[in-house]
Amino acid sequence: MSSESKEFRKQGKEMVDYIAGYIDTIEERPPLAQVEPGYLSKLIPNAAPQNPEKWEDIMKDVEKAIMPGVSHWRSPNFHAYYEVGSSCPSILGDMLSDGIGCVGFTWIASPACTELETIVLDWICKAIGLPDEFLTEGSGKGGGVIQGSASEATIFSLLAAKMKTIRQVVEREPDKDQYDVLPKMIAYTSDQAHSSIERAALIGSIRMRILPSDNQHAMRGDTLKKAIEEDKAKGLLPFFICATLGTTGCCSFDNLQELGEICKKENIWMHVDAAYAGTAFLCPEFRYLLKGVNYATSFNFNPHKMMRVNFDCSALWVKDEDDLVQAFYVDLSFHKHKHQGAVRDLRHWQIPFGNRFRSLKLWFVLRMFGIKQLQAHVRKQVQLAHDFEKLVLSDSRFEIVNRVVLGLVCFRLKKSDELNQALVEKINASGKIHMLSSDLKGKTVLRFAICGASTENKHIQYAWNVIRGIADSLLMENGLSALSL
């Protein structure tokens, strides 16, 4: 046994104990870091050590310097953004991935890395009810790949759609090249879509048109049809749309059926961003929200949200792998191997060249929880959101401003935007719970998300008591009645 492995055995056990203790006591820590910018530079040196330091000293500094600056996403009192996936099986899978340390850019670089990723994404594809065209198995050309985030998946899909469209135009009109086609290309998304969609267009040098959503905050077919007609009349070339299932601002759902029918008619690539909501489709009762997904060219969701998988793990499926491979194919001599063409090389399926063994943590989670426990987790999170919704509705000073479908409740005081913004700021300053505000159709709303896997009804009641107490004080400070009607 080497001295390195001997130390690792001891330190590894201590680290597992530390992490387990952190999980067990996380509720005692403030959910939002209570530090000021630059705090860490006062606690650690401004240059790396020249000689090895003791493990014990490093771990003391973790608690002294690092933990005060951590916002604890796993806390049952953390209600900002969306749920962060985390679980012990996932941590164990990542440990093994780091221990193996392979870089699976080609099949031969680590066959298990490529093949396990292909298999577990087929498992999930079946489990959430996606069409068979997205499967690797069978006679089709579909398949899945793990990306780092939904942002990467959107960028990759947009760029693949861009190159596919350019190839099609150049084949029809050989006198043109991609630089003739590119200025005319236009893509679409909703005013409720994630900001990463617009960033994808910026990176891809693509004109992106933001379409207004309806009164349920959904993108509809008639709006898209009108925009396409207007843009085609201007000589533009519509080629891509990003529809969202479970928007960040209010968890709304675009109408895939209406949008998809138009995309099929117009030969437009429809990418579906289901980053948050995708895990919910493990439960049959939520699959009505998938109606029209058969029209999708690509589909993405984040197991690192509600599926108990640690960041980063974002699943992307396409119906035709050639759309990806042909868009990004670069093959130098040292990439080649004797099985090339008969197997999948993941470097063609992503922007980075290297591929981490992320499928291990996904495999561990699926096997150690099973689909039924993951379904139970989704249902619990959704029920907690409805429990909070009932509490809000019990106080006539507040109103609900979104349709509560999954684990997000959007609400506000029936007062000014300024008062609602002040309310969320005071809530966060209290250090008791953490949540965010958002702009929804010109109104400031408060977002209450069920985030931690350990969140229970008692935490929902606690959060509501904090919110009501701060609202009482704020209203009195502004000379308004603190009493609910």
mmCIF file of C-alpha atoms in Angstrom, residues 29 213 218 238 379 396 398 441 452:
data_model
loop_
_atom_site.group_PDB
_atom_site.id
_atom_site.type_symbol
_atom_site.label_atom_id
_atom_site.label_comp_id
_atom_site.label_asym_id
_atom_site.label_seq_id
_atom_site.Cartn_x
_atom_site.Cartn_y
_atom_site.Cartn_z
ATOM 1 C CA ARG A 29 -26.725 27.260 9.102
ATOM 2 C CA SER A 213 -46.544 34.915 -23.819
ATOM 3 C CA ALA A 218 -47.169 30.369 -22.204
ATOM 4 C CA PRO A 238 -36.946 31.053 -39.546
ATOM 5 C CA ARG A 379 -44.882 14.236 -5.531
ATOM 6 C CA SER A 396 -56.211 38.255 2.039
ATOM 7 C CA PHE A 398 -51.528 38.402 -0.549
ATOM 8 C CA LYS A 441 -45.758 40.879 -16.762
ATOM 9 C CA GLY A 452 -34.175 21.025 -0.378
#
